GROMACS .gro file of C-alpha atoms in nm:
model
   88
    1MET     CA    1  -0.777  -0.549   2.453
    2ALA     CA    2  -0.833  -0.665   2.100
    3ASP     CA    3  -1.161  -0.910   2.031
    4LEU     CA    4  -1.019  -1.195   1.729
    5LEU     CA    5  -1.293  -1.229   1.458
    6LYS     CA    6  -1.126  -1.419   1.151
    7ASP     CA    7  -0.774  -1.541   1.133
    8LYS     CA    8  -0.720  -1.817   0.843
    9ILE     CA    9  -0.504  -1.783   0.567
   10VAL     CA   10  -0.642  -1.617   0.166
   11LYS     CA   11  -0.439  -1.540  -0.132
   12THR     CA   12  -0.516  -1.211  -0.149
   13ARG     CA   13  -0.663  -1.013  -0.349
   14LYS     CA   14  -0.521  -0.725  -0.425
   15ASP     CA   15  -0.162  -0.568  -0.246
   16HIS     CA   16  -0.059  -0.578   0.118
   17THR     CA   17   0.158  -0.480   0.398
   18CYS     CA   18   0.291  -0.764   0.587
   19TRP     CA   19   0.193  -0.536   0.972
   20GLY     CA   20   0.523  -0.740   1.113
   21CYS     CA   21   0.743  -0.626   0.931
   22ALA     CA   22   0.573  -0.358   0.666
   23GLU     CA   23   0.679  -0.554   0.307
   24LYS     CA   24   0.494  -0.512   0.070
   25PHE     CA   25   0.322  -0.827  -0.123
   26GLU     CA   26   0.160  -0.810  -0.475
   27LYS     CA   27  -0.233  -0.956  -0.466
   28GLY     CA   28  -0.199  -1.350  -0.519
   29THR     CA   29  -0.012  -1.374  -0.237
   30TYR     CA   30  -0.112  -1.614   0.056
   31LEU     CA   31  -0.060  -1.409   0.389
   32ARG     CA   32  -0.301  -1.494   0.687
   33SER     CA   33  -0.624  -1.246   0.760
   34VAL     CA   34  -0.671  -1.155   1.147
   35THR     CA   35  -0.930  -0.957   1.157
   36ALA     CA   36  -1.048  -0.830   1.548
   37VAL     CA   37  -1.200  -0.586   1.726
   38ASP     CA   38  -1.140  -0.313   1.932
   39GLY     CA   39  -1.342  -0.076   2.109
   40GLY     CA   40  -1.611  -0.074   1.819
   41ASP     CA   41  -1.334  -0.014   1.526
   42ILE     CA   42  -1.282  -0.304   1.319
   43SER     CA   43  -0.961  -0.388   1.141
   44THR     CA   44  -0.819  -0.618   0.937
   45SER     CA   45  -0.386  -0.689   0.906
   46TYR     CA   46  -0.232  -0.988   0.704
   47TRP     CA   47   0.064  -1.156   0.810
   48CYS     CA   48   0.323  -1.267   0.613
   49ARG     CA   49   0.430  -1.678   0.746
   50ILE     CA   50   0.775  -1.490   0.834
   51CYS     CA   51   0.616  -1.231   1.074
   52ASP     CA   52   0.329  -1.481   1.204
   53VAL     CA   53   0.596  -1.716   1.328
   54THR     CA   54   0.766  -1.457   1.463
   55TYR     CA   55   0.479  -1.357   1.654
   56GLN     CA   56   0.380  -1.716   1.763
   57GLU     CA   57   0.644  -1.653   1.981
   58HIS     CA   58   0.674  -1.303   2.125
   59ALA     CA   59   0.317  -1.276   2.214
   60ASP     CA   60   0.241  -1.130   2.535
   61PRO     CA   61  -0.180  -1.129   2.518
   62ASN     CA   62  -0.076  -0.789   2.797
   63ASP     CA   63   0.054  -0.623   2.493
   64ASP     CA   64  -0.151  -0.344   2.433
   65GLY     CA   65  -0.070  -0.209   2.072
   66ILE     CA   66   0.155  -0.378   1.777
   67THR     CA   67   0.395  -0.125   1.581
   68LEU     CA   68   0.360  -0.187   1.198
   69GLY     CA   69   0.723  -0.339   1.152
   70PHE     CA   70   0.818  -0.431   1.510
   71CYS     CA   71   0.843  -0.759   1.443
   72LEU     CA   72   1.237  -0.665   1.270
   73GLU     CA   73   1.296  -0.626   1.562
   74LEU     CA   74   1.284  -0.943   1.730
   75ASP     CA   75   1.604  -1.133   1.693
   76SER     CA   76   1.393  -1.449   1.624
   77TRP     CA   77   1.257  -1.314   1.311
   78HIS     CA   78   1.602  -1.301   1.164
   79ASP     CA   79   1.632  -1.650   1.233
   80ASN     CA   80   1.274  -1.724   1.135
   81ALA     CA   81   1.410  -1.570   0.812
   82ARG     CA   82   1.676  -1.835   0.710
   83LEU     CA   83   1.486  -2.133   0.854
   84LEU     CA   84   1.111  -2.019   0.680
   85PRO     CA   85   0.966  -1.970   0.363
   86ARG     CA   86   0.850  -1.576   0.348
   87THR     CA   87   0.481  -1.657   0.292
   88TYR     CA   88   0.188  -1.986   0.273
   0.00000   0.00000   0.00000
């Protein structure tokens, strides 16, 4: 289980890929930045608003790994995509 170090909305300074849907976003986009440490390894992931909301709806504290683009497999992602703007 990873320990959360930082979780905030940021204006990106370079291009990033959303971890939830694997879509690329240009610098200057507002995304959620999540930094965590797991077993001594520090990693940062970026999330668009649709994937962020979708993940929060399906978050499982026992899940030991989230694969790139996994949100696209969830039915609620498509519902959220119709209702929410892509970025913050």
